[in-house]
Structures are given as structure tokens and as C-alpha cells.
Coordinates of N, CA and C in Angstrom, one line a residue:
X919 N 0.8 -1.2 0.0 CA 0.0 0.0 0.0 C 0.9 1.2 0.0
X920 N 0.3 2.3 -0.6 CA 1.0 3.6 -0.6 C 0.9 4.2 0.7
X921 N 2.0 4.9 1.1 CA 2.0 5.6 2.4 C 1.2 6.9 2.3
X922 N 0.6 7.3 3.3 CA 0.0 8.7 3.5 C -1.2 9.0 2.5
X923 N -1.9 8.0 2.0 CA -3.0 8.2 1.1 C -4.3 7.7 1.7
X924 N -4.2 6.9 2.8 CA -5.4 6.4 3.4 C -5.9 7.2 4.6
X925 N -7.2 7.3 4.8 CA -7.7 8.1 5.9 C -7.5 7.3 7.2
X926 N -7.5 8.0 8.3 CA -7.3 7.4 9.6 C -8.6 6.6 10.0
X927 N -8.5 5.3 10.1 CA -9.6 4.4 10.4 C -9.4 4.1 11.9
X928 N -10.4 4.5 12.7 CA -10.3 4.4 14.1 C -11.7 4.2 14.7
X929 N -11.7 3.9 16.1 CA -13.0 3.8 16.8 C -13.6 5.2 17.0
X930 N -14.9 5.3 16.7 CA -15.6 6.6 16.9 C -16.9 6.3 17.6
X931 N -17.3 7.2 18.5 CA -18.6 7.1 19.1 C -19.6 8.0 18.3
X932 N -20.7 7.4 17.9 CA -21.7 8.2 17.2 C -22.8 8.5 18.3
X933 N -23.2 9.7 18.4 CA -24.1 10.2 19.5 C -25.4 10.8 18.8
X934 N -26.5 10.1 19.0 CA -27.8 10.5 18.5 C -28.3 11.5 19.5
X935 N -28.4 12.8 19.1 CA -28.8 13.9 20.0 C -30.2 13.9 20.3
X936 N -31.1 13.3 19.4 CA -32.5 13.3 19.6 C -33.0 12.2 20.6
X937 N -32.2 11.2 20.7 CA -32.6 10.1 21.7 C -31.6 9.8 22.7
X938 N -30.5 10.5 22.8 CA -29.4 10.3 23.8 C -28.8 8.9 23.6
X939 N -28.9 8.3 22.4 CA -28.3 7.0 22.2 C -26.9 7.1 21.6
X940 N -26.0 6.3 22.1 CA -24.6 6.3 21.7 C -24.2 4.9 21.3
X941 N -23.4 4.8 20.2 CA -22.8 3.5 19.8 C -21.4 3.7 19.3
X942 N -20.6 2.7 19.6 CA -19.2 2.8 19.2 C -19.0 1.9 18.0
X943 N -18.3 2.4 17.0 CA -18.0 1.7 15.8 C -16.7 2.3 15.1
X944 N -16.2 1.7 14.1 CA -15.1 2.2 13.4 C -15.5 3.1 12.3
X945 N -14.7 4.1 12.1 CA -15.0 5.1 11.0 C -13.8 5.9 10.6
X946 N -13.9 6.6 9.5 CA -12.8 7.5 9.1 C -13.3 8.9 9.2
X947 N -14.4 9.2 9.8 CA -15.0 10.5 9.9 C -14.1 11.4 10.8
X948 N -13.9 12.6 10.4 CA -13.1 13.6 11.2 C -13.9 14.4 12.2
X949 N -13.5 14.5 13.4 CA -14.2 15.2 14.4 C -13.1 15.7 15.5
X950 N -13.5 16.8 16.1 CA -12.6 17.4 17.1 C -13.0 17.1 18.5
X951 N -14.3 16.7 18.7 CA -14.8 16.4 20.0 C -14.5 15.0 20.5
X952 N -14.4 14.8 21.8 CA -14.1 13.5 22.4 C -15.1 13.2 23.5
X953 N -15.2 12.0 23.8 CA -16.1 11.5 24.9 C -15.5 10.3 25.6
X954 N -15.7 10.2 26.9 CA -15.2 9.0 27.6 C -16.3 7.9 27.5
X955 N -15.9 6.8 26.9 CA -16.9 5.7 26.7 C -17.0 4.8 27.9
X956 N -17.9 3.9 27.9 CA -18.2 3.0 29.1 C -17.0 2.2 29.6
X957 N -16.1 2.0 28.7 CA -14.9 1.2 29.1 C -13.8 2.0 29.7
X958 N -14.0 3.4 29.8 CA -13.1 4.3 30.4 C -12.1 4.9 29.5
X959 N -12.1 4.5 28.2 CA -11.2 5.1 27.2 C -11.9 6.3 26.6
X960 N -11.1 7.2 26.1 CA -11.6 8.4 25.4 C -11.6 8.2 23.9
X961 N -12.7 8.5 23.3 CA -12.9 8.3 21.8 C -13.4 9.6 21.2
X962 N -13.1 9.8 19.9 CA -13.7 10.9 19.2 C -15.3 10.7 19.1
X963 N -16.0 11.7 19.2 CA -17.5 11.6 19.1 C -18.0 12.4 17.9
X964 N -19.0 11.9 17.2 CA -19.7 12.6 16.1 C -21.1 12.6 16.4
X965 N -21.7 13.8 16.4 CA -23.1 14.0 16.8 C -24.0 13.8 15.5
X966 N -25.1 13.0 15.6 CA -26.0 12.8 14.5 C -27.4 13.1 15.1
X967 N -28.3 13.4 14.1 CA -29.7 13.7 14.5 C -30.6 12.5 14.5
X968 N -30.3 11.5 13.6 CA -31.2 10.3 13.5 C -30.4 9.1 13.5
X969 N -30.8 8.1 14.2 CA -30.2 6.8 14.3 C -31.3 5.7 14.3
X970 N -31.0 4.5 14.4 CA -32.0 3.4 14.5 C -32.9 3.6 15.7
X971 N -32.4 4.3 16.8 CA -33.2 4.5 18.0 C -34.2 5.6 17.9
X972 N -34.1 6.5 16.9 CA -35.0 7.6 16.8 C -35.7 7.7 15.5
X973 N -35.3 6.9 14.5 CA -36.0 7.0 13.2 C -37.4 6.2 13.2
X974 N -38.4 6.9 12.7 CA -39.8 6.3 12.8 C -39.9 4.9 12.2
X975 N -39.1 4.6 11.1 CA -39.2 3.3 10.5 C -38.7 2.2 11.4
X976 N -37.6 2.4 12.2 CA -37.1 1.4 13.1 C -37.8 1.4 14.4
X977 N -38.4 2.5 14.9 CA -39.0 2.5 16.2 C -40.5 2.1 16.1
X978 N -41.1 2.1 14.9 CA -42.5 1.7 14.7 C -43.4 2.9 15.0
X979 N -42.9 4.0 15.4 CA -43.8 5.2 15.6 C -43.9 5.9 14.3
X980 N -45.1 5.9 13.8 CA -45.4 6.6 12.5 C -45.9 8.0 12.8
X981 N -45.6 8.9 11.9 CA -46.1 10.2 12.0 C -47.5 10.3 11.4
X982 N -48.3 11.0 12.1 CA -49.7 11.2 11.6 C -49.7 12.2 10.6
X983 N -50.3 11.9 9.4 CA -50.4 12.9 8.3 C -51.8 13.3 8.2
X984 N -52.0 14.5 7.7 CA -53.3 15.1 7.5 C -53.8 14.7 6.1
X985 N -54.1 13.4 6.0 CA -54.6 12.9 4.6 C -55.9 13.4 4.3
X986 N -56.8 13.6 5.3 CA -58.2 14.1 5.0 C -58.1 15.5 4.4
X987 N -57.3 16.3 5.0 CA -57.1 17.7 4.5 C -56.5 17.7 3.1
X988 N -55.6 16.8 2.8 CA -55.0 16.8 1.5 C -56.1 16.4 0.4
X989 N -56.9 15.4 0.8 CA -57.9 14.9 -0.2 C -58.9 16.0 -0.4
X990 N -59.4 16.7 0.6 CA -60.3 17.8 0.5 C -59.7 18.9 -0.4
X991 N -58.5 19.3 -0.2 CA -57.8 20.3 -1.0 C -57.7 19.9 -2.4
X992 N -57.4 18.6 -2.7 CA -57.3 18.1 -4.1 C -58.7 18.2 -4.7
X993 N -59.7 17.8 -4.0 CA -61.1 17.8 -4.6 C -61.5 19.2 -4.9
X994 N -61.2 20.2 -4.0 CA -61.6 21.5 -4.2 C -60.9 22.1 -5.5
X995 N -59.6 21.8 -5.6 CA -58.8 22.3 -6.7 C -59.2 21.8 -8.0
X996 N -59.5 20.5 -8.1 CA -59.8 19.8 -9.4 C -61.2 19.4 -9.6
X997 N -62.1 19.9 -8.7 CA -63.5 19.6 -8.9 C -64.1 20.2 -10.1
X998 N -65.0 19.4 -10.8 CA -65.6 20.0 -12.0 C -66.6 21.0 -11.6
X999 N -66.5 22.1 -12.3 CA -67.4 23.3 -11.9 C -68.4 23.5 -12.9

């Protein structure tokens, strides 16, 4: 392998800010912040807004949509006059 062309592959903590969920994995993402993990070691941390703990598809919590309002709006707009 060529020297100095590969990114730094290391352990990184991903922190879901919406659900306070954290997980440790390997990544090449660059970050300046660090956090002390459960094992007592300090790791770089990257803050994310959505993870499997907060995404509606994985949690089973579906968002309620105003479908009745959409149908009425469509009917008003394209109704035969």
C-alpha cells in the first residue's frame, strides 16, 4: 500500500442527540470532540440527529399525516365546476 493516502480508520462514538443513544464503531470521519466511553477510554465523538433508535421506520412510531385535509384540498382544486 502507498503511504499517506489512506484516511485514519479508528474507533468513533456516534451520538444521537434526539434520543441520547450512543454507539461505538469504526469510522474514518473527522471530528474534534471527544467523549469517555463506558470502558473508560476516550474516543472521538460525532453527533448525529437520526439513528435506528430515533427513526420512525425502526421505532415503529409513525407520524400522523393530515390525509383528509389533502384529499379535500385536491377535490376543491380539481372539482368539476
